[in-house]
């Protein structure tokens, strides 16, 4: 558990070269230890695949992602079981293959996610069902847009009831699609919604990841939407965030050296 958490922290900090050997060592220990569960193995394999993806080890990452699904099948799978964890895993694999530009493989995982979720819909939690109906639709729109089927993507997105957009995850997915579709004003509106959630107050420390994942696309959406005043304010926020991230990095490096 400690090794997994440490490796995950290294991934978040971008120290991918150092994290991969840790995960590899834990997985090797797992081979001879029956105390490890298939769920733990799946989580470790997912982390390993993310490291390989970051290191541009595309072929290795694809093989590892496939092993993630096999491990999940052992603990949460089965014919028509419809476990939500399986749907979430398939969604993660879908996004990974989209990011690698392998849309045929991404399409396969989207189909599996949809199949698992449709079974979950029969007996699952009503609030989660509403949320993941949005996820399934947003993932479909993402794939349509990425493969040049913009009209179909727009139709899928526009058909989603706005009541299903109610947390940072769906807001981010919606903004991601809208940015790729060139619908910058709507994209900026979704980024603004995130400010009303815990995401805005989750941490006083601005990391470079937060700048890259949240502030930069929000700035771009407002600028392309012609919202100059908002874009300038976000640019000021980015400048302050960079200073904050640099200061945090200096302190963290000092702690690392002292250890």
Short mmCIF file of C-alpha atoms in Angstrom, two decimals:
data_model
loop_
_atom_site.label_atom_id
_atom_site.label_comp_id
_atom_site.label_asym_id
_atom_site.label_seq_id
_atom_site.Cartn_x
_atom_site.Cartn_y
_atom_site.Cartn_z
CA UNK A 1 0.00 0.00 0.00
CA UNK A 2 2.81 2.39 0.87
CA UNK A 3 4.64 1.55 -2.34
CA UNK A 4 1.53 2.18 -4.42
CA UNK A 5 0.86 5.52 -2.73
CA UNK A 6 4.47 6.62 -3.13
CA UNK A 7 4.52 5.65 -6.81
CA UNK A 8 1.21 7.45 -7.38
CA UNK A 9 2.68 10.58 -5.78
CA UNK A 10 5.66 10.32 -8.12
CA UNK A 11 3.31 10.09 -11.10
CA UNK A 12 1.48 13.22 -9.93
CA UNK A 13 4.83 15.01 -9.61
CA UNK A 14 5.95 13.88 -13.06
CA UNK A 15 8.77 11.66 -11.75
CA UNK A 16 7.83 8.81 -14.06
CA UNK A 17 11.28 7.29 -14.43
CA UNK A 18 11.51 6.66 -10.69
CA UNK A 19 7.99 5.41 -10.17
CA UNK A 20 7.91 2.62 -12.75
CA UNK A 21 10.57 0.43 -11.00
CA UNK A 22 8.62 0.68 -7.73
CA UNK A 23 5.42 -0.63 -9.31
CA UNK A 24 7.37 -3.33 -11.17
CA UNK A 25 8.89 -4.52 -7.88
CA UNK A 26 5.51 -4.67 -6.13
CA UNK A 27 3.97 -6.62 -9.01
CA UNK A 28 6.85 -9.10 -8.87
CA UNK A 29 6.23 -9.59 -5.14
CA UNK A 30 2.57 -10.14 -5.93
CA UNK A 31 3.30 -13.19 -8.05
CA UNK A 32 4.23 -15.25 -4.98
CA UNK A 33 1.86 -13.65 -2.46
CA UNK A 34 -1.72 -14.90 -2.36
CA UNK A 35 -2.73 -12.10 0.02
CA UNK A 36 -2.93 -9.68 -2.91
CA UNK A 37 -6.40 -9.35 -4.42
CA UNK A 38 -7.27 -9.02 -8.09
CA UNK A 39 -8.54 -5.52 -7.33
CA UNK A 40 -5.14 -4.51 -5.91
CA UNK A 41 -3.43 -6.05 -8.92
CA UNK A 42 -5.69 -4.10 -11.25
CA UNK A 43 -4.88 -0.81 -9.49
CA UNK A 44 -1.14 -1.51 -9.68
CA UNK A 45 -1.34 -2.44 -13.36
CA UNK A 46 -3.32 0.70 -14.13
CA UNK A 47 -0.65 2.81 -12.47
CA UNK A 48 2.10 0.97 -14.35
CA UNK A 49 0.30 1.60 -17.65
CA UNK A 50 0.05 5.31 -16.88
CA UNK A 51 3.80 5.41 -16.20
CA UNK A 52 4.49 3.61 -19.49
CA UNK A 53 2.16 6.00 -21.30
CA UNK A 54 3.97 9.02 -19.85
CA UNK A 55 7.31 7.49 -20.92
CA UNK A 56 5.95 7.03 -24.47
CA UNK A 57 6.22 3.25 -24.12
CA UNK A 58 3.02 2.95 -26.10
CA UNK A 59 3.14 -0.76 -26.97
CA UNK A 60 3.95 -1.74 -23.40
CA UNK A 61 1.20 0.54 -22.08
CA UNK A 62 -1.41 -1.02 -24.36
CA UNK A 63 -0.49 -4.52 -23.18
CA UNK A 64 -0.63 -3.45 -19.54
CA UNK A 65 -4.00 -1.75 -19.96
CA UNK A 66 -5.37 -5.04 -21.33
CA UNK A 67 -4.09 -6.82 -18.19
CA UNK A 68 -5.95 -4.25 -16.06
CA UNK A 69 -9.24 -5.42 -17.51
CA UNK A 70 -8.36 -9.10 -17.06
CA UNK A 71 -7.58 -8.49 -13.38
CA UNK A 72 -10.86 -6.59 -12.88
CA UNK A 73 -12.83 -9.43 -14.48
CA UNK A 74 -11.54 -11.77 -11.75
CA UNK A 75 -13.01 -9.67 -8.94
CA UNK A 76 -15.85 -7.61 -10.42
CA UNK A 77 -16.66 -9.22 -13.73
CA UNK A 78 -18.87 -12.04 -14.88
CA UNK A 79 -21.71 -12.45 -17.32
CA UNK A 80 -24.11 -9.52 -16.98
CA UNK A 81 -22.84 -8.65 -13.52
CA UNK A 82 -22.77 -4.98 -14.35
CA UNK A 83 -20.48 -3.82 -11.55
CA UNK A 84 -19.98 -0.05 -11.70
CA UNK A 85 -16.24 -0.52 -11.07
CA UNK A 86 -16.05 -2.43 -14.35
CA UNK A 87 -17.73 0.44 -16.17
CA UNK A 88 -15.34 2.93 -14.58
CA UNK A 89 -12.34 0.78 -15.52
CA UNK A 90 -13.53 0.54 -19.12
CA UNK A 91 -13.99 4.32 -19.20
CA UNK A 92 -10.42 4.82 -17.95
CA UNK A 93 -9.14 2.50 -20.66
CA UNK A 94 -11.24 4.32 -23.24
CA UNK A 95 -9.65 7.67 -22.35
CA UNK A 96 -6.16 6.18 -22.28
CA UNK A 97 -6.48 4.80 -25.81
CA UNK A 98 -8.05 8.05 -27.01
CA UNK A 99 -5.04 9.92 -25.65
CA UNK A 100 -2.77 7.53 -27.56
CA UNK A 101 -4.76 8.11 -30.76
CA UNK A 102 -5.87 4.48 -31.02
CA UNK A 103 -9.54 5.13 -31.70
CA UNK A 104 -10.38 1.58 -32.79
CA UNK A 105 -9.26 0.24 -29.43
CA UNK A 106 -10.92 3.17 -27.64
CA UNK A 107 -14.19 2.32 -29.38
CA UNK A 108 -13.97 -1.25 -28.05
CA UNK A 109 -13.63 -0.04 -24.46
CA UNK A 110 -16.46 2.43 -24.88
CA UNK A 111 -18.72 -0.42 -26.00
CA UNK A 112 -17.71 -2.51 -23.00
CA UNK A 113 -18.27 0.42 -20.67
CA UNK A 114 -21.74 0.94 -22.14
CA UNK A 115 -22.61 -2.75 -21.81
CA UNK A 116 -21.50 -2.90 -18.18
CA UNK A 117 -23.33 0.30 -17.33
CA UNK A 118 -26.60 -0.78 -18.98
CA UNK A 119 -26.65 -3.79 -16.66
CA UNK A 120 -25.82 -1.60 -13.65
CA UNK A 121 -28.72 0.68 -14.57
CA UNK A 122 -31.20 -2.08 -13.73
CA UNK A 123 -30.36 -2.17 -10.00
CA UNK A 124 -27.85 0.58 -9.26
CA UNK A 125 -27.92 3.73 -7.18
CA UNK A 126 -30.19 6.30 -8.83
CA UNK A 127 -27.83 9.25 -8.35
CA UNK A 128 -24.86 7.34 -9.74
CA UNK A 129 -27.00 6.18 -12.65
CA UNK A 130 -27.78 9.79 -13.55
CA UNK A 131 -24.11 10.76 -13.29
CA UNK A 132 -22.82 7.88 -15.38
CA UNK A 133 -25.46 8.29 -18.04
CA UNK A 134 -23.75 11.63 -18.60
CA UNK A 135 -20.32 9.96 -18.62
CA UNK A 136 -21.35 7.41 -21.24
CA UNK A 137 -22.79 10.14 -23.47
CA UNK A 138 -19.80 12.46 -22.98
CA UNK A 139 -17.37 9.67 -23.83
CA UNK A 140 -19.38 8.91 -26.96
CA UNK A 141 -19.29 12.57 -27.98
CA UNK A 142 -15.53 12.63 -27.38
CA UNK A 143 -14.99 9.66 -29.70
CA UNK A 144 -17.29 11.02 -32.41
CA UNK A 145 -15.49 14.37 -32.33
CA UNK A 146 -12.03 12.77 -32.37
CA UNK A 147 -12.91 10.63 -35.40
CA UNK A 148 -14.32 13.47 -37.51
CA UNK A 149 -18.02 12.88 -36.84
CA UNK A 150 -18.67 16.34 -35.44
CA UNK A 151 -22.40 16.43 -36.20
CA UNK A 152 -23.00 13.16 -34.37
CA UNK A 153 -20.87 14.36 -31.45
CA UNK A 154 -22.91 17.56 -31.18
CA UNK A 155 -26.19 15.64 -31.33
CA UNK A 156 -25.11 13.33 -28.50
CA UNK A 157 -23.84 16.18 -26.34
CA UNK A 158 -26.85 18.43 -26.88
CA UNK A 159 -29.23 15.59 -25.98
CA UNK A 160 -27.76 15.21 -22.47
CA UNK A 161 -30.15 16.66 -19.87
CA UNK A 162 -28.37 19.47 -18.04
CA UNK A 163 -29.52 17.94 -14.76
CA UNK A 164 -26.84 15.28 -15.29
CA UNK A 165 -24.05 17.84 -15.10
CA UNK A 166 -23.56 18.30 -11.39
CA UNK A 167 -19.96 17.57 -10.35
CA UNK A 168 -16.39 18.46 -11.38
CA UNK A 169 -15.91 15.23 -13.31
CA UNK A 170 -18.83 15.83 -15.66
CA UNK A 171 -17.99 19.53 -15.91
CA UNK A 172 -14.44 18.72 -17.00
CA UNK A 173 -15.57 16.12 -19.52
CA UNK A 174 -18.11 18.56 -20.96
CA UNK A 175 -15.50 21.30 -21.18
CA UNK A 176 -13.07 18.90 -22.86
CA UNK A 177 -15.60 18.06 -25.58
CA UNK A 178 -16.69 21.68 -26.07
CA UNK A 179 -13.08 22.84 -26.43
CA UNK A 180 -12.40 20.22 -29.12
CA UNK A 181 -15.63 21.21 -30.88
CA UNK A 182 -14.70 24.91 -30.91
CA UNK A 183 -17.65 25.86 -28.72
CA UNK A 184 -15.50 28.12 -26.57
CA UNK A 185 -18.16 30.18 -24.83
CA UNK A 186 -19.96 27.09 -23.55
CA UNK A 187 -16.61 25.57 -22.62
CA UNK A 188 -15.71 28.63 -20.54
CA UNK A 189 -19.09 28.42 -18.82
CA UNK A 190 -18.37 24.87 -17.68
CA UNK A 191 -14.94 25.84 -16.39
CA UNK A 192 -16.62 28.61 -14.43
CA UNK A 193 -18.98 26.06 -12.86
CA UNK A 194 -15.98 24.25 -11.42
CA UNK A 195 -15.29 27.32 -9.30
CA UNK A 196 -18.52 26.60 -7.43
CA UNK A 197 -17.29 23.13 -6.40
CA UNK A 198 -14.68 21.82 -4.01
CA UNK A 199 -12.13 21.86 -6.86
CA UNK A 200 -11.55 25.57 -6.36
CA UNK A 201 -10.88 25.23 -2.63
CA UNK A 202 -9.46 21.72 -2.49
CA UNK A 203 -5.90 22.95 -2.01
CA UNK A 204 -4.23 26.27 -1.37
CA UNK A 205 -1.18 24.98 -3.20
CA UNK A 206 -1.20 25.58 -6.94
CA UNK A 207 0.78 22.81 -8.59
CA UNK A 208 1.94 22.87 -12.19
CA UNK A 209 -0.59 20.10 -12.88
CA UNK A 210 -3.44 22.36 -11.73
CA UNK A 211 -2.14 25.12 -13.99
CA UNK A 212 -1.91 22.73 -16.93
CA UNK A 213 -5.18 20.85 -16.40
CA UNK A 214 -7.44 23.66 -15.22
CA UNK A 215 -6.19 27.22 -15.51
CA UNK A 216 -4.60 27.02 -18.96
CA UNK A 217 -7.60 25.52 -20.80
CA UNK A 218 -9.92 27.87 -18.93
CA UNK A 219 -7.84 30.84 -20.09
CA UNK A 220 -7.83 29.54 -23.67
CA UNK A 221 -11.60 28.98 -23.71
CA UNK A 222 -12.31 32.51 -22.50
CA UNK A 223 -9.81 34.07 -24.90
CA UNK A 224 -11.19 32.21 -27.92
CA UNK A 225 -14.73 33.08 -26.83
CA UNK A 226 -13.79 36.76 -26.94
CA UNK A 227 -14.16 37.21 -23.19
CA UNK A 228 -11.09 39.41 -22.86
CA UNK A 229 -11.63 40.65 -19.31
CA UNK A 230 -12.17 37.12 -17.98
CA UNK A 231 -9.14 35.83 -19.88
CA UNK A 232 -6.93 38.58 -18.47
CA UNK A 233 -8.08 37.80 -14.93
CA UNK A 234 -7.28 34.11 -15.43
CA UNK A 235 -3.88 35.08 -16.87
CA UNK A 236 -3.20 37.00 -13.65
CA UNK A 237 -4.29 33.96 -11.65
CA UNK A 238 -1.95 31.77 -13.70
CA UNK A 239 0.96 34.09 -13.00
CA UNK A 240 0.29 33.94 -9.27
CA UNK A 241 -0.20 30.18 -9.46
CA UNK A 242 3.15 29.72 -11.19
CA UNK A 243 4.87 31.67 -8.41
CA UNK A 244 3.07 29.52 -5.84
CA UNK A 245 4.03 26.30 -7.61
CA UNK A 246 7.68 27.35 -7.88
CA UNK A 247 7.78 28.21 -4.18
CA UNK A 248 6.20 24.88 -3.27
CA UNK A 249 8.68 23.04 -5.49
CA UNK A 250 11.63 24.78 -3.81
CA UNK A 251 10.39 23.80 -0.36
CA UNK A 252 9.73 20.25 -1.49
CA UNK A 253 13.21 19.95 -3.00
CA UNK A 254 14.76 21.18 0.27
CA UNK A 255 12.84 18.54 2.20
CA UNK A 256 13.92 15.85 -0.26
CA UNK A 257 17.58 16.84 0.05
CA UNK A 258 17.41 16.86 3.85
CA UNK A 259 16.09 13.31 3.83
#
